Amino acid sequence: MLILFSCGKNKETADQVFLNGIVYTVEEEQPTAEAVAIKDGIIIAVGTTAEIQAFVGKNTETIDLQGMTMTPGLIESHAHLMGIGYNKLDIDLMYVKTYDELVAKVAEAASKAEPGEWITGRGWHQDKWIEMPAQSVNGFQTHDQLSAVTPENPVYLAHASGHASFVNKKAMEMAGITSLGSEKPKQEVEGGEVIRDEIGNPTGVLVERASGLVSKLIPKDTPERAEKALVLALQELAEKGITSFHDAGGNQDLIDLLEKFQPEGRLTSRMYVMLSSRIPELVEAWYKKGPKIDPEHMVTVRSIKLNMDGALGPWGAWLLEDYADKPGQRGHETMPIDLVSQISEKGLELGFQVNSHAIGDRTNREVLDRYEAAFAKFPEAKDHRFRVEHAQHLHPDDISRFGELGVIAAIQAIHMSSDRPWAIGRLGAKRIKDGAYVWQKLLGSGAVISNGTDAPVEPLDAIPSFYASVARKTLKMTPEGGYEPDQKLTRDQALKSYTLSGAYAEFEEDFKGSIKVGKAADFTVFNQNLMEVPENEILNTKVMMTVVGGKIVYKAD
């Protein structure tokens, strides 16, 4: 029945046909096919190659997939667009293995910089280093080596998680961050912490909102640099097969830039922007004008992002019980928890989806409590689709509430792969087993799971995240059998989490997310069948083509 007029004599002529492929539709009625026909960017037929060839006319473009695998276009449901672009302009520290390597990269940048010029970068993560420096405080490195190679330049290096930063002496002097023995010390800020040694000297590590003491001093980007960063980010999306992108906390500058690129035809992906609650005036302005639901399905703004706790790496996730490796410490909320109630009620009243960052079990519970109260207050708002971003560590009593309340769990499976080896030290074996990365338990509750990478926290590549979803192993393919293997996703579940569920998470499941007549011609084509190759070969899968609305925005050499 998915073949349009398959038995008729007067078939519609297609603009494009994709033939001779292995097509996974993510549709139960017709899960696989060989070919697809498209007209005006919309799918008009799905079937065998022989059936679809009947839609070929004089001006039809024919793309021979030559046995490659096609899926619905991948939907990245939680990442940071400009962060991806700026990561290409700044120092990329994602792959450094030691503190010495970090210092060397910064020293190289300093040798090319003018005196007083800011040096910025992102991606370091102390738990991923093969060794810690001899001098460390509270599990973090200290600034001495960094400051020694950058006497003339302020340095700001964001943690991979985005929930901490590392700065040098010059930057701290400019921000007034001094030792506790000084006359005017700069103390911890609300929702953050300046890490200090035992005698009160700042180490250079700033956690959560304390990073703002320095980051606010960095000169604002020029419009030209912002545009360059966006171009680089969009190129990366296309190369990684991403046809739709959920930006987890954008500002008005980003929205304006996307709306500038849209009529110029420069967007390689459909955009779903979450307004950052860190900018109250931005949220207030959008309350007044209401959600923007783009009829062209390219730039939609109808959700608000709340940042409610930190990450496990810097011990910032808010827990119900102490960290296993830091007795007496439970992390903290990073915004007043009552803000969840305020914005949830306003969102239900005005038609905005609310998406709350929650990693620790305390934060997840607090957010769910406030969602539930808001739903009770606005019972007429049935299709709210509120989300919890990450839903990483849950108390067992709260897992079923996702399905019961209709709250979407926007996970990033790659975090399990990267974090699980050391996360057990933070939480202990029991909490890991009962409530960390519990994807099958969430699905069992009736919840929808969408998937992503949180790039640039992790690389923007769905293949490692897909692998982590189904294998629950590190990217070195350990341990044998995977971590908590009963929580693995099946390959069908993993593909759905990256396609149809991602579309559902932005109210677009009737327009995209599966290969079906009447839906957008958004496709990702791979060099091998990631749904059937042996598990240890999944990571060898490459994106060969990315198609958005029938337009090929990327094609591999």
PDB file of N, CA and C in Angstrom, residues 73-168:
ATOM      1  N   GLY A  73      16.845  10.109   7.168  1.00  0.00           N
ATOM      2  CA  GLY A  73      17.902  11.023   7.575  1.00  0.00           C
ATOM      3  C   GLY A  73      18.091  11.017   9.086  1.00  0.00           C
ATOM      4  N   LEU A  74      19.342  10.999   9.518  1.00  0.00           N
ATOM      5  CA  LEU A  74      19.638  10.960  10.948  1.00  0.00           C
ATOM      6  C   LEU A  74      19.260  12.286  11.611  1.00  0.00           C
ATOM      7  N   ILE A  75      18.681  12.181  12.793  1.00  0.00           N
ATOM      8  CA  ILE A  75      18.266  13.368  13.548  1.00  0.00           C
ATOM      9  C   ILE A  75      19.078  13.438  14.836  1.00  0.00           C
ATOM     10  N   GLU A  76      19.924  14.447  14.921  1.00  0.00           N
ATOM     11  CA  GLU A  76      20.710  14.697  16.133  1.00  0.00           C
ATOM     12  C   GLU A  76      19.820  15.466  17.101  1.00  0.00           C
ATOM     13  N   SER A  77      19.423  14.810  18.200  1.00  0.00           N
ATOM     14  CA  SER A  77      18.402  15.421  19.058  1.00  0.00           C
ATOM     15  C   SER A  77      18.959  16.215  20.238  1.00  0.00           C
ATOM     16  N   HIS A  78      20.276  16.308  20.363  1.00  0.00           N
ATOM     17  CA  HIS A  78      20.816  17.175  21.417  1.00  0.00           C
ATOM     18  C   HIS A  78      22.289  17.457  21.131  1.00  0.00           C
ATOM     19  N   ALA A  79      22.572  18.655  20.651  1.00  0.00           N
ATOM     20  CA  ALA A  79      23.954  19.086  20.441  1.00  0.00           C
ATOM     21  C   ALA A  79      23.965  20.605  20.366  1.00  0.00           C
ATOM     22  N   HIS A  80      25.138  21.162  20.122  1.00  0.00           N
ATOM     23  CA  HIS A  80      25.323  22.616  20.199  1.00  0.00           C
ATOM     24  C   HIS A  80      25.986  23.085  18.901  1.00  0.00           C
ATOM     25  N   LEU A  81      25.187  23.677  18.040  1.00  0.00           N
ATOM     26  CA  LEU A  81      25.604  23.963  16.669  1.00  0.00           C
ATOM     27  C   LEU A  81      26.828  24.865  16.592  1.00  0.00           C
ATOM     28  N   MET A  82      26.761  26.011  17.250  1.00  0.00           N
ATOM     29  CA  MET A  82      27.887  26.940  17.161  1.00  0.00           C
ATOM     30  C   MET A  82      29.113  26.393  17.874  1.00  0.00           C
ATOM     31  N   GLY A  83      28.893  25.603  18.912  1.00  0.00           N
ATOM     32  CA  GLY A  83      30.022  24.962  19.581  1.00  0.00           C
ATOM     33  C   GLY A  83      30.782  24.045  18.640  1.00  0.00           C
ATOM     34  N   ILE A  84      30.050  23.355  17.766  1.00  0.00           N
ATOM     35  CA  ILE A  84      30.687  22.483  16.778  1.00  0.00           C
ATOM     36  C   ILE A  84      31.555  23.311  15.836  1.00  0.00           C
ATOM     37  N   GLY A  85      31.020  24.451  15.390  1.00  0.00           N
ATOM     38  CA  GLY A  85      31.774  25.310  14.488  1.00  0.00           C
ATOM     39  C   GLY A  85      32.973  25.963  15.152  1.00  0.00           C
ATOM     40  N   TYR A  86      32.752  26.524  16.331  1.00  0.00           N
ATOM     41  CA  TYR A  86      33.857  27.181  17.033  1.00  0.00           C
ATOM     42  C   TYR A  86      34.950  26.191  17.424  1.00  0.00           C
ATOM     43  N   ASN A  87      34.552  24.938  17.660  1.00  0.00           N
ATOM     44  CA  ASN A  87      35.543  23.925  17.989  1.00  0.00           C
ATOM     45  C   ASN A  87      36.547  23.747  16.860  1.00  0.00           C
ATOM     46  N   LYS A  88      36.123  24.054  15.646  1.00  0.00           N
ATOM     47  CA  LYS A  88      37.018  23.948  14.499  1.00  0.00           C
ATOM     48  C   LYS A  88      37.889  25.190  14.342  1.00  0.00           C
ATOM     49  N   LEU A  89      37.449  26.286  14.957  1.00  0.00           N
ATOM     50  CA  LEU A  89      38.229  27.526  14.890  1.00  0.00           C
ATOM     51  C   LEU A  89      39.189  27.660  16.071  1.00  0.00           C
ATOM     52  N   ASP A  90      38.824  27.035  17.201  1.00  0.00           N
ATOM     53  CA  ASP A  90      39.648  27.117  18.410  1.00  0.00           C
ATOM     54  C   ASP A  90      40.526  25.864  18.535  1.00  0.00           C
ATOM     55  N   ILE A  91      41.222  25.746  19.669  1.00  0.00           N
ATOM     56  CA  ILE A  91      42.056  24.566  19.910  1.00  0.00           C
ATOM     57  C   ILE A  91      41.155  23.395  20.278  1.00  0.00           C
ATOM     58  N   ASP A  92      41.270  22.305  19.558  1.00  0.00           N
ATOM     59  CA  ASP A  92      40.476  21.107  19.840  1.00  0.00           C
ATOM     60  C   ASP A  92      41.265  20.209  20.795  1.00  0.00           C
ATOM     61  N   LEU A  93      40.758  20.082  22.015  1.00  0.00           N
ATOM     62  CA  LEU A  93      41.448  19.302  23.056  1.00  0.00           C
ATOM     63  C   LEU A  93      40.758  17.968  23.329  1.00  0.00           C
ATOM     64  N   MET A  94      39.840  17.581  22.440  1.00  0.00           N
ATOM     65  CA  MET A  94      39.036  16.381  22.693  1.00  0.00           C
ATOM     66  C   MET A  94      39.897  15.118  22.759  1.00  0.00           C
ATOM     67  N   TYR A  95      40.983  15.110  22.022  1.00  0.00           N
ATOM     68  CA  TYR A  95      41.758  13.865  21.917  1.00  0.00           C
ATOM     69  C   TYR A  95      43.086  13.909  22.681  1.00  0.00           C
ATOM     70  N   VAL A  96      43.330  14.953  23.467  1.00  0.00           N
ATOM     71  CA  VAL A  96      44.573  14.977  24.240  1.00  0.00           C
ATOM     72  C   VAL A  96      44.519  13.893  25.309  1.00  0.00           C
ATOM     73  N   LYS A  97      45.659  13.236  25.534  1.00  0.00           N
ATOM     74  CA  LYS A  97      45.711  12.103  26.460  1.00  0.00           C
ATOM     75  C   LYS A  97      46.398  12.439  27.785  1.00  0.00           C
ATOM     76  N   THR A  98      47.111  13.578  27.838  1.00  0.00           N
ATOM     77  CA  THR A  98      47.804  13.966  29.066  1.00  0.00           C
ATOM     78  C   THR A  98      47.758  15.489  29.236  1.00  0.00           C
ATOM     79  N   TYR A  99      48.046  15.932  30.442  1.00  0.00           N
ATOM     80  CA  TYR A  99      48.130  17.372  30.708  1.00  0.00           C
ATOM     81  C   TYR A  99      49.277  17.984  29.907  1.00  0.00           C
ATOM     82  N   ASP A 100      50.392  17.261  29.804  1.00  0.00           N
ATOM     83  CA  ASP A 100      51.537  17.784  29.054  1.00  0.00           C
ATOM     84  C   ASP A 100      51.164  18.038  27.597  1.00  0.00           C
ATOM     85  N   GLU A 101      50.344  17.158  27.035  1.00  0.00           N
ATOM     86  CA  GLU A 101      49.913  17.336  25.642  1.00  0.00           C
ATOM     87  C   GLU A 101      49.024  18.564  25.524  1.00  0.00           C
ATOM     88  N   LEU A 102      48.156  18.790  26.504  1.00  0.00           N
ATOM     89  CA  LEU A 102      47.317  19.999  26.508  1.00  0.00           C
ATOM     90  C   LEU A 102      48.186  21.250  26.537  1.00  0.00           C
ATOM     91  N   VAL A 103      49.167  21.261  27.438  1.00  0.00           N
ATOM     92  CA  VAL A 103      50.052  22.426  27.563  1.00  0.00           C
ATOM     93  C   VAL A 103      50.798  22.670  26.251  1.00  0.00           C
ATOM     94  N   ALA A 104      51.237  21.604  25.607  1.00  0.00           N
ATOM     95  CA  ALA A 104      51.978  21.752  24.349  1.00  0.00           C
ATOM     96  C   ALA A 104      51.109  22.374  23.263  1.00  0.00           C
ATOM     97  N   LYS A 105      49.854  21.969  23.184  1.00  0.00           N
ATOM     98  CA  LYS A 105      48.942  22.533  22.187  1.00  0.00           C
ATOM     99  C   LYS A 105      48.715  24.022  22.433  1.00  0.00           C
ATOM    100  N   VAL A 106      48.553  24.387  23.713  1.00  0.00           N
ATOM    101  CA  VAL A 106      48.341  25.794  24.045  1.00  0.00           C
ATOM    102  C   VAL A 106      49.610  26.602  23.774  1.00  0.00           C
ATOM    103  N   ALA A 107      50.765  26.030  24.103  1.00  0.00           N
ATOM    104  CA  ALA A 107      52.037  26.721  23.855  1.00  0.00           C
ATOM    105  C   ALA A 107      52.214  27.005  22.366  1.00  0.00           C
ATOM    106  N   GLU A 108      51.832  26.057  21.531  1.00  0.00           N
ATOM    107  CA  GLU A 108      51.929  26.258  20.079  1.00  0.00           C
ATOM    108  C   GLU A 108      51.033  27.410  19.633  1.00  0.00           C
ATOM    109  N   ALA A 109      49.805  27.462  20.179  1.00  0.00           N
ATOM    110  CA  ALA A 109      48.893  28.557  19.831  1.00  0.00           C
ATOM    111  C   ALA A 109      49.430  29.893  20.331  1.00  0.00           C
ATOM    112  N   ALA A 110      50.037  29.894  21.521  1.00  0.00           N
ATOM    113  CA  ALA A 110      50.575  31.133  22.091  1.00  0.00           C
ATOM    114  C   ALA A 110      51.735  31.668  21.262  1.00  0.00           C
ATOM    115  N   SER A 111      52.503  30.766  20.665  1.00  0.00           N
ATOM    116  CA  SER A 111      53.651  31.201  19.854  1.00  0.00           C
ATOM    117  C   SER A 111      53.211  31.952  18.601  1.00  0.00           C
ATOM    118  N   LYS A 112      51.953  31.781  18.197  1.00  0.00           N
ATOM    119  CA  LYS A 112      51.428  32.440  17.006  1.00  0.00           C
ATOM    120  C   LYS A 112      50.519  33.620  17.343  1.00  0.00           C
ATOM    121  N   ALA A 113      50.274  33.843  18.643  1.00  0.00           N
ATOM    122  CA  ALA A 113      49.329  34.881  19.065  1.00  0.00           C
ATOM    123  C   ALA A 113      50.047  36.178  19.418  1.00  0.00           C
ATOM    124  N   GLU A 114      49.326  37.279  19.270  1.00  0.00           N
ATOM    125  CA  GLU A 114      49.841  38.575  19.697  1.00  0.00           C
ATOM    126  C   GLU A 114      49.753  38.680  21.216  1.00  0.00           C
ATOM    127  N   PRO A 115      50.629  39.440  21.872  1.00  0.00           N
ATOM    128  CA  PRO A 115      50.513  39.630  23.325  1.00  0.00           C
ATOM    129  C   PRO A 115      49.137  40.188  23.689  1.00  0.00           C
ATOM    130  N   GLY A 116      48.513  39.622  24.695  1.00  0.00           N
ATOM    131  CA  GLY A 116      47.193  40.062  25.127  1.00  0.00           C
ATOM    132  C   GLY A 116      46.039  39.387  24.411  1.00  0.00           C
ATOM    133  N   GLU A 117      46.324  38.677  23.313  1.00  0.00           N
ATOM    134  CA  GLU A 117      45.267  37.992  22.567  1.00  0.00           C
ATOM    135  C   GLU A 117      44.785  36.758  23.344  1.00  0.00           C
ATOM    136  N   TRP A 118      43.480  36.562  23.365  1.00  0.00           N
ATOM    137  CA  TRP A 118      42.905  35.418  24.074  1.00  0.00           C
ATOM    138  C   TRP A 118      43.181  34.126  23.311  1.00  0.00           C
ATOM    139  N   ILE A 119      43.498  33.072  24.072  1.00  0.00           N
ATOM    140  CA  ILE A 119      43.647  31.721  23.522  1.00  0.00           C
ATOM    141  C   ILE A 119      42.524  30.882  24.105  1.00  0.00           C
ATOM    142  N   THR A 120      41.705  30.320  23.245  1.00  0.00           N
ATOM    143  CA  THR A 120      40.540  29.552  23.697  1.00  0.00           C
ATOM    144  C   THR A 120      40.542  28.164  23.068  1.00  0.00           C
ATOM    145  N   GLY A 121      39.916  27.242  23.777  1.00  0.00           N
ATOM    146  CA  GLY A 121      39.823  25.869  23.283  1.00  0.00           C
ATOM    147  C   GLY A 121      38.780  25.112  24.073  1.00  0.00           C
ATOM    148  N   ARG A 122      38.551  23.876  23.674  1.00  0.00           N
ATOM    149  CA  ARG A 122      37.554  23.049  24.356  1.00  0.00           C
ATOM    150  C   ARG A 122      37.854  21.572  24.139  1.00  0.00           C
ATOM    151  N   GLY A 123      37.400  20.762  25.105  1.00  0.00           N
ATOM    152  CA  GLY A 123      37.424  19.325  24.891  1.00  0.00           C
ATOM    153  C   GLY A 123      38.211  18.511  25.901  1.00  0.00           C
ATOM    154  N   TRP A 124      38.999  19.144  26.793  1.00  0.00           N
ATOM    155  CA  TRP A 124      39.792  18.369  27.744  1.00  0.00           C
ATOM    156  C   TRP A 124      38.875  17.670  28.760  1.00  0.00           C
ATOM    157  N   HIS A 125      39.309  16.510  29.216  1.00  0.00           N
ATOM    158  CA  HIS A 125      38.543  15.753  30.215  1.00  0.00           C
ATOM    159  C   HIS A 125      39.536  14.937  31.028  1.00  0.00           C
ATOM    160  N   GLN A 126      39.739  15.338  32.280  1.00  0.00           N
ATOM    161  CA  GLN A 126      40.767  14.725  33.116  1.00  0.00           C
ATOM    162  C   GLN A 126      40.571  13.230  33.321  1.00  0.00           C
ATOM    163  N   ASP A 127      39.339  12.753  33.286  1.00  0.00           N
ATOM    164  CA  ASP A 127      39.103  11.327  33.498  1.00  0.00           C
ATOM    165  C   ASP A 127      39.457  10.491  32.278  1.00  0.00           C
ATOM    166  N   LYS A 128      39.705  11.143  31.148  1.00  0.00           N
ATOM    167  CA  LYS A 128      40.062  10.410  29.939  1.00  0.00           C
ATOM    168  C   LYS A 128      41.564  10.439  29.666  1.00  0.00           C
ATOM    169  N   TRP A 129      42.323  11.124  30.527  1.00  0.00           N
ATOM    170  CA  TRP A 129      43.772  11.147  30.367  1.00  0.00           C
ATOM    171  C   TRP A 129      44.364   9.827  30.839  1.00  0.00           C
ATOM    172  N   ILE A 130      45.471   9.424  30.242  1.00  0.00           N
ATOM    173  CA  ILE A 130      46.092   8.169  30.632  1.00  0.00           C
ATOM    174  C   ILE A 130      46.865   8.319  31.935  1.00  0.00           C
ATOM    175  N   GLU A 131      47.128   9.559  32.325  1.00  0.00           N
ATOM    176  CA  GLU A 131      47.757   9.805  33.630  1.00  0.00           C
ATOM    177  C   GLU A 131      47.466  11.225  34.071  1.00  0.00           C
ATOM    178  N   MET A 132      47.394  11.419  35.384  1.00  0.00           N
ATOM    179  CA  MET A 132      47.198  12.758  35.920  1.00  0.00           C
ATOM    180  C   MET A 132      48.555  13.378  36.221  1.00  0.00           C
ATOM    181  N   PRO A 133      48.687  14.713  36.122  1.00  0.00           N
ATOM    182  CA  PRO A 133      49.965  15.357  36.462  1.00  0.00           C
ATOM    183  C   PRO A 133      50.305  15.145  37.930  1.00  0.00           C
ATOM    184  N   ALA A 134      51.579  15.255  38.244  1.00  0.00           N
ATOM    185  CA  ALA A 134      52.026  15.036  39.624  1.00  0.00           C
ATOM    186  C   ALA A 134      51.340  15.996  40.579  1.00  0.00           C
ATOM    187  N   GLN A 135      51.088  17.202  40.103  1.00  0.00           N
ATOM    188  CA  GLN A 135      50.438  18.209  40.948  1.00  0.00           C
ATOM    189  C   GLN A 135      48.961  18.302  40.577  1.00  0.00           C
ATOM    190  N   SER A 136      48.076  17.923  41.496  1.00  0.00           N
ATOM    191  CA  SER A 136      46.642  17.992  41.239  1.00  0.00           C
ATOM    192  C   SER A 136      45.903  18.297  42.530  1.00  0.00           C
ATOM    193  N   VAL A 137      44.714  18.848  42.381  1.00  0.00           N
ATOM    194  CA  VAL A 137      43.869  19.218  43.527  1.00  0.00           C
ATOM    195  C   VAL A 137      42.433  18.808  43.201  1.00  0.00           C
ATOM    196  N   ASN A 138      41.815  18.070  44.103  1.00  0.00           N
ATOM    197  CA  ASN A 138      40.412  17.655  43.929  1.00  0.00           C
ATOM    198  C   ASN A 138      40.159  16.927  42.612  1.00  0.00           C
ATOM    199  N   GLY A 139      41.163  16.175  42.165  1.00  0.00           N
ATOM    200  CA  GLY A 139      40.988  15.413  40.936  1.00  0.00           C
ATOM    201  C   GLY A 139      41.233  16.201  39.666  1.00  0.00           C
ATOM    202  N   PHE A 140      41.692  17.461  39.793  1.00  0.00           N
ATOM    203  CA  PHE A 140      41.964  18.305  38.628  1.00  0.00           C
ATOM    204  C   PHE A 140      43.430  18.742  38.619  1.00  0.00           C
ATOM    205  N   GLN A 141      43.916  19.068  37.436  1.00  0.00           N
ATOM    206  CA  GLN A 141      45.237  19.634  37.272  1.00  0.00           C
ATOM    207  C   GLN A 141      45.283  21.066  37.813  1.00  0.00           C
ATOM    208  N   THR A 142      46.480  21.604  37.978  1.00  0.00           N
ATOM    209  CA  THR A 142      46.641  23.005  38.391  1.00  0.00           C
ATOM    210  C   THR A 142      47.250  23.807  37.236  1.00  0.00           C
ATOM    211  N   HIS A 143      47.184  25.122  37.347  1.00  0.00           N
ATOM    212  CA  HIS A 143      47.498  25.990  36.204  1.00  0.00           C
ATOM    213  C   HIS A 143      48.978  26.272  35.997  1.00  0.00           C
ATOM    214  N   ASP A 144      49.852  25.860  36.902  1.00  0.00           N
ATOM    215  CA  ASP A 144      51.247  26.319  36.881  1.00  0.00           C
ATOM    216  C   ASP A 144      51.941  26.098  35.530  1.00  0.00           C
ATOM    217  N   GLN A 145      51.882  24.878  34.994  1.00  0.00           N
ATOM    218  CA  GLN A 145      52.526  24.609  33.703  1.00  0.00           C
ATOM    219  C   GLN A 145      51.877  25.422  32.586  1.00  0.00           C
ATOM    220  N   LEU A 146      50.560  25.514  32.627  1.00  0.00           N
ATOM    221  CA  LEU A 146      49.836  26.275  31.603  1.00  0.00           C
ATOM    222  C   LEU A 146      50.246  27.741  31.647  1.00  0.00           C
ATOM    223  N   SER A 147      50.302  28.307  32.828  1.00  0.00           N
ATOM    224  CA  SER A 147      50.650  29.724  32.979  1.00  0.00           C
ATOM    225  C   SER A 147      52.087  29.994  32.562  1.00  0.00           C
ATOM    226  N   ALA A 148      52.962  29.008  32.770  1.00  0.00           N
ATOM    227  CA  ALA A 148      54.369  29.198  32.434  1.00  0.00           C
ATOM    228  C   ALA A 148      54.584  29.389  30.939  1.00  0.00           C
ATOM    229  N   VAL A 149      53.746  28.769  30.118  1.00  0.00           N
ATOM    230  CA  VAL A 149      53.928  28.885  28.654  1.00  0.00           C
ATOM    231  C   VAL A 149      53.058  29.982  28.050  1.00  0.00           C
ATOM    232  N   THR A 150      52.272  30.670  28.883  1.00  0.00           N
ATOM    233  CA  THR A 150      51.380  31.727  28.366  1.00  0.00           C
ATOM    234  C   THR A 150      51.435  32.968  29.248  1.00  0.00           C
ATOM    235  N   PRO A 151      52.614  33.523  29.477  1.00  0.00           N
ATOM    236  CA  PRO A 151      52.697  34.681  30.385  1.00  0.00           C
ATOM    237  C   PRO A 151      52.019  35.931  29.850  1.00  0.00           C
ATOM    238  N   GLU A 152      51.894  36.049  28.512  1.00  0.00           N
ATOM    239  CA  GLU A 152      51.368  37.269  27.911  1.00  0.00           C
ATOM    240  C   GLU A 152      49.944  37.134  27.383  1.00  0.00           C
ATOM    241  N   ASN A 153      49.370  35.934  27.489  1.00  0.00           N
ATOM    242  CA  ASN A 153      48.052  35.697  26.882  1.00  0.00           C
ATOM    243  C   ASN A 153      47.080  35.072  27.869  1.00  0.00           C
ATOM    244  N   PRO A 154      45.888  35.648  28.012  1.00  0.00           N
ATOM    245  CA  PRO A 154      44.869  34.980  28.833  1.00  0.00           C
ATOM    246  C   PRO A 154      44.370  33.725  28.114  1.00  0.00           C
ATOM    247  N   VAL A 155      44.126  32.657  28.882  1.00  0.00           N
ATOM    248  CA  VAL A 155      43.730  31.370  28.309  1.00  0.00           C
ATOM    249  C   VAL A 155      42.428  30.903  28.954  1.00  0.00           C
ATOM    250  N   TYR A 156      41.502  30.426  28.123  1.00  0.00           N
ATOM    251  CA  TYR A 156      40.239  29.849  28.605  1.00  0.00           C
ATOM    252  C   TYR A 156      39.983  28.562  27.840  1.00  0.00           C
ATOM    253  N   LEU A 157      39.989  27.434  28.566  1.00  0.00           N
ATOM    254  CA  LEU A 157      39.811  26.122  27.948  1.00  0.00           C
ATOM    255  C   LEU A 157      38.593  25.447  28.570  1.00  0.00           C
ATOM    256  N   ALA A 158      37.548  25.281  27.785  1.00  0.00           N
ATOM    257  CA  ALA A 158      36.317  24.674  28.297  1.00  0.00           C
ATOM    258  C   ALA A 158      36.482  23.163  28.420  1.00  0.00           C
ATOM    259  N   HIS A 159      35.931  22.624  29.493  1.00  0.00           N
ATOM    260  CA  HIS A 159      35.889  21.175  29.711  1.00  0.00           C
ATOM    261  C   HIS A 159      35.043  20.534  28.621  1.00  0.00           C
ATOM    262  N   ALA A 160      35.290  19.266  28.308  1.00  0.00           N
ATOM    263  CA  ALA A 160      34.516  18.573  27.278  1.00  0.00           C
ATOM    264  C   ALA A 160      33.022  18.635  27.571  1.00  0.00           C
ATOM    265  N   SER A 161      32.659  18.549  28.839  1.00  0.00           N
ATOM    266  CA  SER A 161      31.248  18.552  29.224  1.00  0.00           C
ATOM    267  C   SER A 161      30.603  19.917  29.101  1.00  0.00           C
ATOM    268  N   GLY A 162      31.431  20.966  29.048  1.00  0.00           N
ATOM    269  CA  GLY A 162      30.895  22.318  29.053  1.00  0.00           C
ATOM    270  C   GLY A 162      30.535  22.798  30.449  1.00  0.00           C
ATOM    271  N   HIS A 163      30.833  21.995  31.473  1.00  0.00           N
ATOM    272  CA  HIS A 163      30.430  22.319  32.843  1.00  0.00           C
ATOM    273  C   HIS A 163      31.605  22.716  33.729  1.00  0.00           C
ATOM    274  N   ALA A 164      32.744  22.973  33.131  1.00  0.00           N
ATOM    275  CA  ALA A 164      33.916  23.450  33.874  1.00  0.00           C
ATOM    276  C   ALA A 164      34.850  24.107  32.859  1.00  0.00           C
ATOM    277  N   SER A 165      35.874  24.777  33.375  1.00  0.00           N
ATOM    278  CA  SER A 165      36.868  25.386  32.495  1.00  0.00           C
ATOM    279  C   SER A 165      38.208  25.394  33.201  1.00  0.00           C
ATOM    280  N   PHE A 166      39.252  25.621  32.419  1.00  0.00           N
ATOM    281  CA  PHE A 166      40.617  25.672  32.935  1.00  0.00           C
ATOM    282  C   PHE A 166      41.250  26.941  32.387  1.00  0.00           C
ATOM    283  N   VAL A 167      41.731  27.784  33.275  1.00  0.00           N
ATOM    284  CA  VAL A 167      42.265  29.082  32.862  1.00  0.00           C
ATOM    285  C   VAL A 167      43.662  29.280  33.438  1.00  0.00           C
ATOM    286  N   ASN A 168      44.405  30.227  32.853  1.00  0.00           N
ATOM    287  CA  ASN A 168      45.763  30.477  33.328  1.00  0.00           C
ATOM    288  C   ASN A 168      45.809  31.664  34.285  1.00  0.00           C
TER     289      ASN A 168
END
